Short mmCIF file of C-alpha atoms in Angstrom, two decimals:
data_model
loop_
_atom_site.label_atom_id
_atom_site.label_comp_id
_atom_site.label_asym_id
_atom_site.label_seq_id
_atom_site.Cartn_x
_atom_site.Cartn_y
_atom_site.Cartn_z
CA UNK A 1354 0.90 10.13 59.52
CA UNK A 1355 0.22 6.73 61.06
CA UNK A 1356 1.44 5.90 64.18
CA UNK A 1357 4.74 3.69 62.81
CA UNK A 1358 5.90 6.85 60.98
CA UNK A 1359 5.24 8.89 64.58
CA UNK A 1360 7.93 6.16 66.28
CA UNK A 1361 10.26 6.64 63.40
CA UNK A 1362 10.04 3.08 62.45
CA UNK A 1363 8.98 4.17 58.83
CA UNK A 1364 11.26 5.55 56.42
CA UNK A 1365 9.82 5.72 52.94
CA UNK A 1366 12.27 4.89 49.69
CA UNK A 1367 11.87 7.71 47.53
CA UNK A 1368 11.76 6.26 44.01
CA UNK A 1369 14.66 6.39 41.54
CA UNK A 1370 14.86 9.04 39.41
CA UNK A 1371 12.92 7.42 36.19
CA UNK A 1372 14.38 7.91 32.82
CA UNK A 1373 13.36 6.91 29.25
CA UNK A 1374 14.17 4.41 28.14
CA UNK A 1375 14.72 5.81 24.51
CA UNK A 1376 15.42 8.88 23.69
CA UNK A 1377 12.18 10.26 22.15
CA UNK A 1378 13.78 13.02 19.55
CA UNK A 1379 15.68 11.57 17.17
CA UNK A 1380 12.15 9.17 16.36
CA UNK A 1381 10.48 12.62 15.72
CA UNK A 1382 9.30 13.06 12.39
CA UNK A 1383 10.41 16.82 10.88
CA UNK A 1384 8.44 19.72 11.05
CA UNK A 1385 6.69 19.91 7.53
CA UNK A 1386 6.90 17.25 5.00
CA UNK A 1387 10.60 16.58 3.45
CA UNK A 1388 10.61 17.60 -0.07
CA UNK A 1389 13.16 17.11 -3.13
CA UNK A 1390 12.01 18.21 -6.17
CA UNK A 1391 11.67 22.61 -6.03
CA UNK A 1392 14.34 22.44 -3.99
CA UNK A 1393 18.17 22.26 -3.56
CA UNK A 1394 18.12 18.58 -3.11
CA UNK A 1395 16.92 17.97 -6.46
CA UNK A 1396 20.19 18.46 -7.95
CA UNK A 1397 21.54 15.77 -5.92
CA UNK A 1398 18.71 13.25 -6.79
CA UNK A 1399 20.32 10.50 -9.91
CA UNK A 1400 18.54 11.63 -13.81
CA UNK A 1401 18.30 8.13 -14.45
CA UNK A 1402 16.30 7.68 -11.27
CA UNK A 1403 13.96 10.38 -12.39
CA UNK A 1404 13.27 9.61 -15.76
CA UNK A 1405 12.55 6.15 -14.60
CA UNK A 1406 10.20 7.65 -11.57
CA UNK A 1407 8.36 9.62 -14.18
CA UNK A 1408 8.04 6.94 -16.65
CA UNK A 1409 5.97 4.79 -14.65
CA UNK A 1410 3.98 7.66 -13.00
CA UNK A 1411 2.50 8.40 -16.54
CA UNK A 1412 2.36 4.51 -16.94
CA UNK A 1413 0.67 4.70 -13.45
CA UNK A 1414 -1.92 7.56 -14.48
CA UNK A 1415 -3.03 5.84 -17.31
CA UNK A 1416 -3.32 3.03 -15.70
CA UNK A 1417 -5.72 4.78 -12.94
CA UNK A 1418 -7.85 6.10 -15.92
CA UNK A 1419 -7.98 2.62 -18.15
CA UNK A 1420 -9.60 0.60 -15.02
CA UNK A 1421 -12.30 2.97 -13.84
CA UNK A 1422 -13.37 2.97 -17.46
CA UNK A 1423 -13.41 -0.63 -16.83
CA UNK A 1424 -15.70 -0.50 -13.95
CA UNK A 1425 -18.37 1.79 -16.25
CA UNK A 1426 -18.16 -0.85 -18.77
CA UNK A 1427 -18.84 -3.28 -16.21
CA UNK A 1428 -15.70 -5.40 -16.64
CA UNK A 1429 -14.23 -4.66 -13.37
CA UNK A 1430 -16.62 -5.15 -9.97
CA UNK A 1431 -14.63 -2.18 -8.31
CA UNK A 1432 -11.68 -0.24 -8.47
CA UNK A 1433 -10.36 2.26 -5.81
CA UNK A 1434 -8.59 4.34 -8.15
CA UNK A 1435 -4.86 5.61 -6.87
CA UNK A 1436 -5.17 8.97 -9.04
CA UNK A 1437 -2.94 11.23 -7.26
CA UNK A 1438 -0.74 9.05 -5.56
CA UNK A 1439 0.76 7.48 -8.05
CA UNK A 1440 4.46 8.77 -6.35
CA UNK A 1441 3.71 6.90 -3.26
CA UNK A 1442 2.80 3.55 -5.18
CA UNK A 1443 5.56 3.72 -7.68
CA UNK A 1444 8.28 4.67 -5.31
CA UNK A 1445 7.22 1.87 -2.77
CA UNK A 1446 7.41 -0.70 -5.55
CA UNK A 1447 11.07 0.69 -6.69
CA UNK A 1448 12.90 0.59 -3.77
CA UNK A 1449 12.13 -3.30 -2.87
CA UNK A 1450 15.12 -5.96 -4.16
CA UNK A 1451 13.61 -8.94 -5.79
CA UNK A 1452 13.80 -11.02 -2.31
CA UNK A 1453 12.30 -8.16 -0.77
CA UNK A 1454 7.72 -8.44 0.22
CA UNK A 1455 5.25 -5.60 -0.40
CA UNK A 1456 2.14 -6.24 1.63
CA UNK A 1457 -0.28 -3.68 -0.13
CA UNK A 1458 -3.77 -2.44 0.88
CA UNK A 1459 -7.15 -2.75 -1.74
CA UNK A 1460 -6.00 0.86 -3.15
CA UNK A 1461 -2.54 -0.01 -4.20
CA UNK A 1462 -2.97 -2.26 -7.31
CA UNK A 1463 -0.83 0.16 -9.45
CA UNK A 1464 2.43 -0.49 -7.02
CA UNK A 1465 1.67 -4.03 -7.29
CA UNK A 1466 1.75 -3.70 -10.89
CA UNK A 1467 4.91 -1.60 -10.50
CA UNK A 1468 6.31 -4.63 -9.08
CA UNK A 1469 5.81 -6.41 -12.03
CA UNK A 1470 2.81 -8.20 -11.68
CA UNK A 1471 0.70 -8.82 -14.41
CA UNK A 1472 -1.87 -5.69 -15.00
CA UNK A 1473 -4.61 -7.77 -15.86
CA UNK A 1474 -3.87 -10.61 -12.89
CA UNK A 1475 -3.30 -7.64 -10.38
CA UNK A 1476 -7.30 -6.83 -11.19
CA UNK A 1477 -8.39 -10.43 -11.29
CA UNK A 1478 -10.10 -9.85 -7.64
CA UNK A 1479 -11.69 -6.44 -8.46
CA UNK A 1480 -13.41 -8.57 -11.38
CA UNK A 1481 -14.73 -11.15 -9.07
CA UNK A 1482 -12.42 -13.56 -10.13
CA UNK A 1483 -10.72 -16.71 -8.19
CA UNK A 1484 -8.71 -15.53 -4.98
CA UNK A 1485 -5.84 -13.16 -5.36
CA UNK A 1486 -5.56 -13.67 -9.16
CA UNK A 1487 -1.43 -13.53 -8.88
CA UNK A 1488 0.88 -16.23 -7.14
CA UNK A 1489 2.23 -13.88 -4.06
CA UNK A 1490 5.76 -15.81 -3.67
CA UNK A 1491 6.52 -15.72 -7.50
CA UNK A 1492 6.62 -11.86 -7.32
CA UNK A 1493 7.11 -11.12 -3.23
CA UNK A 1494 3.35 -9.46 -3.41
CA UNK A 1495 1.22 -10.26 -0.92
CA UNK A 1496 -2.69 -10.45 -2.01
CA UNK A 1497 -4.19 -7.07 -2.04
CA UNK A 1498 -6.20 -6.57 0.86
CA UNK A 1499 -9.73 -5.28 1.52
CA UNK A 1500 -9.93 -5.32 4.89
CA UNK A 1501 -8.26 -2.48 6.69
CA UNK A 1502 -4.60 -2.94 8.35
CA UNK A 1503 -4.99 -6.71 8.41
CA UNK A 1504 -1.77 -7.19 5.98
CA UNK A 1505 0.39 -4.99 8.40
CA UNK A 1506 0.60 -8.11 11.24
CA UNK A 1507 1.27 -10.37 8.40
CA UNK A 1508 4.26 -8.06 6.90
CA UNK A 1509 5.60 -8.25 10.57
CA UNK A 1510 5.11 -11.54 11.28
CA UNK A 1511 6.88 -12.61 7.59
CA UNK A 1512 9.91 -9.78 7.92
CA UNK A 1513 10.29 -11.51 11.84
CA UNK A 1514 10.66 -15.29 10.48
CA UNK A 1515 13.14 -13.99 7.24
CA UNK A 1516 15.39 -12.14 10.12
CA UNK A 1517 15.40 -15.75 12.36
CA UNK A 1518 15.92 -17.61 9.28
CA UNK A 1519 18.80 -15.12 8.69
CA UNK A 1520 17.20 -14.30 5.50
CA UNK A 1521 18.24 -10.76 3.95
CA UNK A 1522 14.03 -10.13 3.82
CA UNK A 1523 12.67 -6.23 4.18
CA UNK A 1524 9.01 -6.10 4.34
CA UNK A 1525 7.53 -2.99 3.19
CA UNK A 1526 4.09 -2.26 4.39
CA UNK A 1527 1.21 -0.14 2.86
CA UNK A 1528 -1.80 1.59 4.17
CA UNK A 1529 -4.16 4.86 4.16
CA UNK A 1530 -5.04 7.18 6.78
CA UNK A 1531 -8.15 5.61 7.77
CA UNK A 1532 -6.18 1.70 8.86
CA UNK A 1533 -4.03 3.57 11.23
CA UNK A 1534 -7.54 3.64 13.52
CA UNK A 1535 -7.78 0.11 13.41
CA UNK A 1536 -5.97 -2.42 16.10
CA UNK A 1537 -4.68 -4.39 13.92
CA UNK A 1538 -2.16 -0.99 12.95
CA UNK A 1539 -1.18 -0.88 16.67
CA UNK A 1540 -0.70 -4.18 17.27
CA UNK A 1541 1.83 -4.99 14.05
CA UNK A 1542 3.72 -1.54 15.36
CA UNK A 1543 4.09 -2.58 18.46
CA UNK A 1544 5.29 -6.09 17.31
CA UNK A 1545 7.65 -4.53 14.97
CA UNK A 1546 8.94 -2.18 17.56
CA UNK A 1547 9.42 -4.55 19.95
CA UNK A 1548 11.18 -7.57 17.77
CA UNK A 1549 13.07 -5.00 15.92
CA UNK A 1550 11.80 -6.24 12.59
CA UNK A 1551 12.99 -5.07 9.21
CA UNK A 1552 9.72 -3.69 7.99
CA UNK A 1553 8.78 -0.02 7.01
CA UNK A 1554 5.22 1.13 7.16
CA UNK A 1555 3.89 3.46 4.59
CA UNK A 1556 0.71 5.28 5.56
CA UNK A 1557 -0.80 6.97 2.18
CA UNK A 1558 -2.40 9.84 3.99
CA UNK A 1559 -5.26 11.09 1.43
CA UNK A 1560 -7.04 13.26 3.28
CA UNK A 1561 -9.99 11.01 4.11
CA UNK A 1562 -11.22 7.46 5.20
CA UNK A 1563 -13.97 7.46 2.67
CA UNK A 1564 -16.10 10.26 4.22
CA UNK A 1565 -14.25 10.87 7.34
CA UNK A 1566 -10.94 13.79 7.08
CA UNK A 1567 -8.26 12.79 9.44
CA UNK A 1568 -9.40 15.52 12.06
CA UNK A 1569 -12.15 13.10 12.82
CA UNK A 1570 -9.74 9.94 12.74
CA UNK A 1571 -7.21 11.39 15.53
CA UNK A 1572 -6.15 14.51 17.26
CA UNK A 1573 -1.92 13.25 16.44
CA UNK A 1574 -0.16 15.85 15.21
CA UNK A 1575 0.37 14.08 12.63
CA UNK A 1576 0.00 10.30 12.00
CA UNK A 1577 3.99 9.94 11.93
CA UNK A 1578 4.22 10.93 15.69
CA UNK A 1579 2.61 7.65 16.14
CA UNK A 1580 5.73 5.96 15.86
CA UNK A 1581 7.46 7.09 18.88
CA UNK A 1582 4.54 5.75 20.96
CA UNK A 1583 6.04 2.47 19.80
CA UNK A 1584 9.53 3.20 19.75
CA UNK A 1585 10.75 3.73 16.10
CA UNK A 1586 11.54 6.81 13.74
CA UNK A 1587 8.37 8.67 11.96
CA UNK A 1588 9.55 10.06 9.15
CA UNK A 1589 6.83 12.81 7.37
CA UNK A 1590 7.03 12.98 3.46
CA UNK A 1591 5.45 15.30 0.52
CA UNK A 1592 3.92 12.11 -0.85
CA UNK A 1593 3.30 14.11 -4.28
CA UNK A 1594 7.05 14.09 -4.89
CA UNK A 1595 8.04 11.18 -6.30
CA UNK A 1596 12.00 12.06 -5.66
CA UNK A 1597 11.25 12.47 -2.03
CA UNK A 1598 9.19 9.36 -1.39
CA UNK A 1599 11.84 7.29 -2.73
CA UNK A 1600 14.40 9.00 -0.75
CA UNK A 1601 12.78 8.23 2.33
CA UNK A 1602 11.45 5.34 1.62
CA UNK A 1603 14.86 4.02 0.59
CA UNK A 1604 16.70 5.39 4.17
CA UNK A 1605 13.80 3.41 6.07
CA UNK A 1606 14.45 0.23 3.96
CA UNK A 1607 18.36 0.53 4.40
CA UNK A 1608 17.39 1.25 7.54
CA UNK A 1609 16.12 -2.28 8.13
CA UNK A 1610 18.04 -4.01 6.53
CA UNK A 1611 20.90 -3.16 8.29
CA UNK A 1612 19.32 -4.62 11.55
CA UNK A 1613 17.90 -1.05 12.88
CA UNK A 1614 14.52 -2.06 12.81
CA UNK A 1615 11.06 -0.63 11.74
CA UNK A 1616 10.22 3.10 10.52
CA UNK A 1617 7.05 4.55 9.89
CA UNK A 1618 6.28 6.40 7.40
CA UNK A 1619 3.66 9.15 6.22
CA UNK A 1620 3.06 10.57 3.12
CA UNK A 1621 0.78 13.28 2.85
CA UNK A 1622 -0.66 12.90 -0.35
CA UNK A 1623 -4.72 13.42 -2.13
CA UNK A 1624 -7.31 11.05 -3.24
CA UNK A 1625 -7.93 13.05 -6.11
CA UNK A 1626 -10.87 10.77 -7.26
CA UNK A 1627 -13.80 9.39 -5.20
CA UNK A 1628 -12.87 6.29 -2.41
CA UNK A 1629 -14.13 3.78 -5.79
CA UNK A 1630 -16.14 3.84 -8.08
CA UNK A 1631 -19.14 3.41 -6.19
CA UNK A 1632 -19.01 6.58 -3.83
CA UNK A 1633 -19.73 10.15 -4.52
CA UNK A 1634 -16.75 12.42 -3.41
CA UNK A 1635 -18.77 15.76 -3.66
CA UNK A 1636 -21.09 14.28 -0.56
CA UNK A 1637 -17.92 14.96 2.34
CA UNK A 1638 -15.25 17.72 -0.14
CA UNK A 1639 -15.86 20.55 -2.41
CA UNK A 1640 -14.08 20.86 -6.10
CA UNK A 1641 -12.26 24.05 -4.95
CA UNK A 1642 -10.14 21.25 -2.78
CA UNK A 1643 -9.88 18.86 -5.52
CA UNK A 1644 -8.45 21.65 -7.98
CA UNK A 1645 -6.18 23.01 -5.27
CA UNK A 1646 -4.40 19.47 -5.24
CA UNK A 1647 -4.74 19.25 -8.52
CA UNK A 1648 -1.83 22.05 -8.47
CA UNK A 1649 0.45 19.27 -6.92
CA UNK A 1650 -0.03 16.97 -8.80
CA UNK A 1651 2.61 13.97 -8.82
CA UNK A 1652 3.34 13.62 -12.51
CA UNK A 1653 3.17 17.39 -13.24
CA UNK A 1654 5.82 18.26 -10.39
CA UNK A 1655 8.58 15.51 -11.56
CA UNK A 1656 8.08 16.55 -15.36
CA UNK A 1657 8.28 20.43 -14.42
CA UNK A 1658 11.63 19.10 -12.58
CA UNK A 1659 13.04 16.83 -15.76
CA UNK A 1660 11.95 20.05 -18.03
CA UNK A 1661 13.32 22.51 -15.98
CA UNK A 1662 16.78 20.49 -15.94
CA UNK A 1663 16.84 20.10 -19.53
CA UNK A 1664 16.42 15.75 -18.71
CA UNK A 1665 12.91 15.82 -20.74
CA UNK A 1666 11.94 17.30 -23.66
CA UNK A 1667 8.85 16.85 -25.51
CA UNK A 1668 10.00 13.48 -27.31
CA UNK A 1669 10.64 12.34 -23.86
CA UNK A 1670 7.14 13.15 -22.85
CA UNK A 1671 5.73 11.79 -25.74
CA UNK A 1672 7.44 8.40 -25.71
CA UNK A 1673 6.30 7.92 -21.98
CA UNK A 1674 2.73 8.82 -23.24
CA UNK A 1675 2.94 6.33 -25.70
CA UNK A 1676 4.31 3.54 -23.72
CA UNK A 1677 1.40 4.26 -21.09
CA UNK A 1678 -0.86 4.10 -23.57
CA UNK A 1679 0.11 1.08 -25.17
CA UNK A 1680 -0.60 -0.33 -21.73
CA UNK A 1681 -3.85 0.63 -21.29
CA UNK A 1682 -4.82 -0.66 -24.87
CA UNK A 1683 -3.39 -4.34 -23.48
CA UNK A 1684 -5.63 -4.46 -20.69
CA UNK A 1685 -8.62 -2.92 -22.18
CA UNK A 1686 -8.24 -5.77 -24.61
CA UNK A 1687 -7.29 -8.28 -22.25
CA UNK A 1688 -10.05 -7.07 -19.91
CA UNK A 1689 -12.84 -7.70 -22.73
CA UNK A 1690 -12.19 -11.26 -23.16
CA UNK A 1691 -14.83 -13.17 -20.71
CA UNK A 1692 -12.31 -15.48 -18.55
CA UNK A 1693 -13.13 -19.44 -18.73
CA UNK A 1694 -14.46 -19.84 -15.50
CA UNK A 1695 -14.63 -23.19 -13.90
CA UNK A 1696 -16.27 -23.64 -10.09
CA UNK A 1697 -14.15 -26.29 -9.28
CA UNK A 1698 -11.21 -23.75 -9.00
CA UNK A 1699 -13.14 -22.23 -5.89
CA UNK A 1700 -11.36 -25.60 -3.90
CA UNK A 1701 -8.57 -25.38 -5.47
CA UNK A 1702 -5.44 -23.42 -3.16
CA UNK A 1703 -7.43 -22.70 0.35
CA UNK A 1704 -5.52 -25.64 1.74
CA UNK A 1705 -2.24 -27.66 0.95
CA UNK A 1706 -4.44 -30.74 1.79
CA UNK A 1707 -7.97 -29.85 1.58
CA UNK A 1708 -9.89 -30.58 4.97
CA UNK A 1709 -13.05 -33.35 5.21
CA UNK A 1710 -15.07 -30.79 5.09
CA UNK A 1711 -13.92 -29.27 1.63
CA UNK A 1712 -13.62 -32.37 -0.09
CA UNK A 1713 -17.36 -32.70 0.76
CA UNK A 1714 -18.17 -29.57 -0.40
CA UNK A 1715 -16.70 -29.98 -3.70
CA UNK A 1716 -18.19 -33.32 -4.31
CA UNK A 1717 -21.28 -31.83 -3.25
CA UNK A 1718 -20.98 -29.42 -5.91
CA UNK A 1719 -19.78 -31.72 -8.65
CA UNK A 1720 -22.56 -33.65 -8.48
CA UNK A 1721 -25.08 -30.52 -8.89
CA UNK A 1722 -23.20 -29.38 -11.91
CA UNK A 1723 -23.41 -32.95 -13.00
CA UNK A 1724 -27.08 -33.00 -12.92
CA UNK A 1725 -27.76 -29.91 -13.71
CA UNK A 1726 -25.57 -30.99 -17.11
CA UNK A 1727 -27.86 -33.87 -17.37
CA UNK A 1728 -30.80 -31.99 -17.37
CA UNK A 1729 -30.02 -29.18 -19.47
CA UNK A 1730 -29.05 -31.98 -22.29
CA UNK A 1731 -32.20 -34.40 -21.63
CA UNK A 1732 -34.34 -31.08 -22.37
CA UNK A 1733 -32.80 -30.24 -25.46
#
């Protein structure tokens, strides 16, 4: 006690009593993994909705098979194949509006093509080709990205400017297990949080970031309790039920819309092939793991659902079959045609006005082609 307190001259302020200022449980995600189709809900969830769902899931497998045969025929550079998760990519392409963005990750090329862009365009960077291959604002699909998390600050900053614009704009977000341990996931949830933007974040939880299971990634409970760090619900979804990702997914983009700001959501959900086509799964996981997903599958659970409900019979199946295969015969045909390539296109769409710098570069180039021309046709 110093000698002020001793005279009396001191009387400390005890601090207020401190309270949050949000009330942590209603952003708690649920307990296990919400679920539709098994279940009571399913008899809620619209037919229509579910044929549709498991149209494009077969669509979506095939799809998944058709371009890693690619990449052993060496037509495609790379593909990180989606087998397995083909509820979370279809569902997150379904419940956007045409104004609405998807910023996807390098895995999610079949929700971009569930969005309607072109199947062959939506592979035209896997193949090496010129930039994204698509036009992003034609279709509201922003250019799949390689590196980790780096779309989810651009899905933020984009859903911010439609909602001062007073744009009706939702941004939906997607990304695997192994972004959320990058900064750039933190930063565009805290943003988001913060400006109250309409976006919703989809993590695809698969189990592993290449190599590395998500007991090595974090010690969360689970990745959606990550959202009430920042202030918004985490909602936790079987990401193998097609019925229930769209459920949620839908809430969470209502959600924003409606001016209640961001959600995040996780769907837990298996890689069932290796991280591409270059990486050897049975390195880091054993097949007794693969085969045990492979009893949850996406497309087997919704057709077990359709069957069981008398919605699908076996002309049903087979129609779906054929339409996915008539898919994959397009791009295997498409995909066999060697592309006119001209360099010239490398300048072409980095800037609205190219800089000094490029316009030098590209002379610089068009005169080496030029020669090179030349001397090809002087030694003929």
């Amino acid at each position: 006690m110093t000698v002020m307190e001793q005279r009396g001259a001191y009387r400390p302020t005890p601090p207020p009593a401190w309270q949050p200022r949000t009330d942590p449980a209603p952003l708690l995600p649920d307990a296990e993994p919400y679920r539709v189709l098994g279940t009571a809900a399913a008899a809620e969830a619209d037919p229509e909705l579910l044929r549709r769902l498991y149209g494009e899931l077969v669509k979506g497998r095939r799809y998944n098979a058709q371009a890693t045969a690619l990449t052993k025929q060496g037509r495609l550079a790379v593909y990180p194949s989606s087998t397995g998760q083909e509820a979370c990519e279809v569902a997150a392409a379904l419940v956007l509006r045409d104004q609405d963005w998807l910023f996807p990750s390098y895995r999610d090329t079949l929700a971009v093509v569930a969005r309607g862009v072109d199947p062959v365009e939506a592979l035209t960077l896997l193949r090496g080709d010129w930039h994204t291959g698509y036009d992003p604002h034609e279709h509201r699909v922003a250019p799949l990205s390689t590196p980790l998390a780096t779309q989810l600050p651009h899905a933020v900053g984009l859903a911010h400017a439609a909602r001062l614009k007073g744009d009706d704009v939702v941004a939906l977000a997607m990304v695997g297990d192994g972004g959320t341990s990058e900064g750039d996931f933190h930063e565009a949830l805290n943003f988001a949080a913060v400006w109250q933007t309409p976006v919703v974040f989809l993590v695809q939880n698969n189990g592993f970031a290449i190599s590395v299971p998500l007991d090595k990634q974090t010690a969360a409970p689970s990745l959606a309790h990550k959202a009430v760090g920042y202030g918004m619900p985490g909602r936790l979804v079987d990401g193998n039920d097609a019925a229930a990702v769209h459920e949620v997914l839908s809430d969470a983009v209502r959600r924003a819309r409606e001016g209640g700001g961001p959600t995040l959501v996780e769907a837990i959900t298996y890689r069932m092939e290796a991280h591409t086509n270059a990486d050897d799964a049975t390195r880091y996981r054993g097949d007794a793991e693969v085969e045990t997903w492979k009893g949850h599958d996406p497309v087997v659970l919704l057709e077990r659902e359709l069957t069981a409900r008398g919605l699908l019979d076996e002309d049903g199946i087979e129609t779906a079959r054929r339409d996915a295969e008539t898919l994959a015969a397009d791009l295997r045909e498409r995909m066999n045609q060697d592309p006119v390539l001209d360099p010239m296109d490398l300048f072409s769409h980095v800037y609205a006005e190219p800089t000094p710098q490029l316009l030098e570069q590209r002379e610089q180039l068009r005169a080496e082609l030029a020669a090179e021309a030349e001397s090809e046709g002087t030694h003929r």
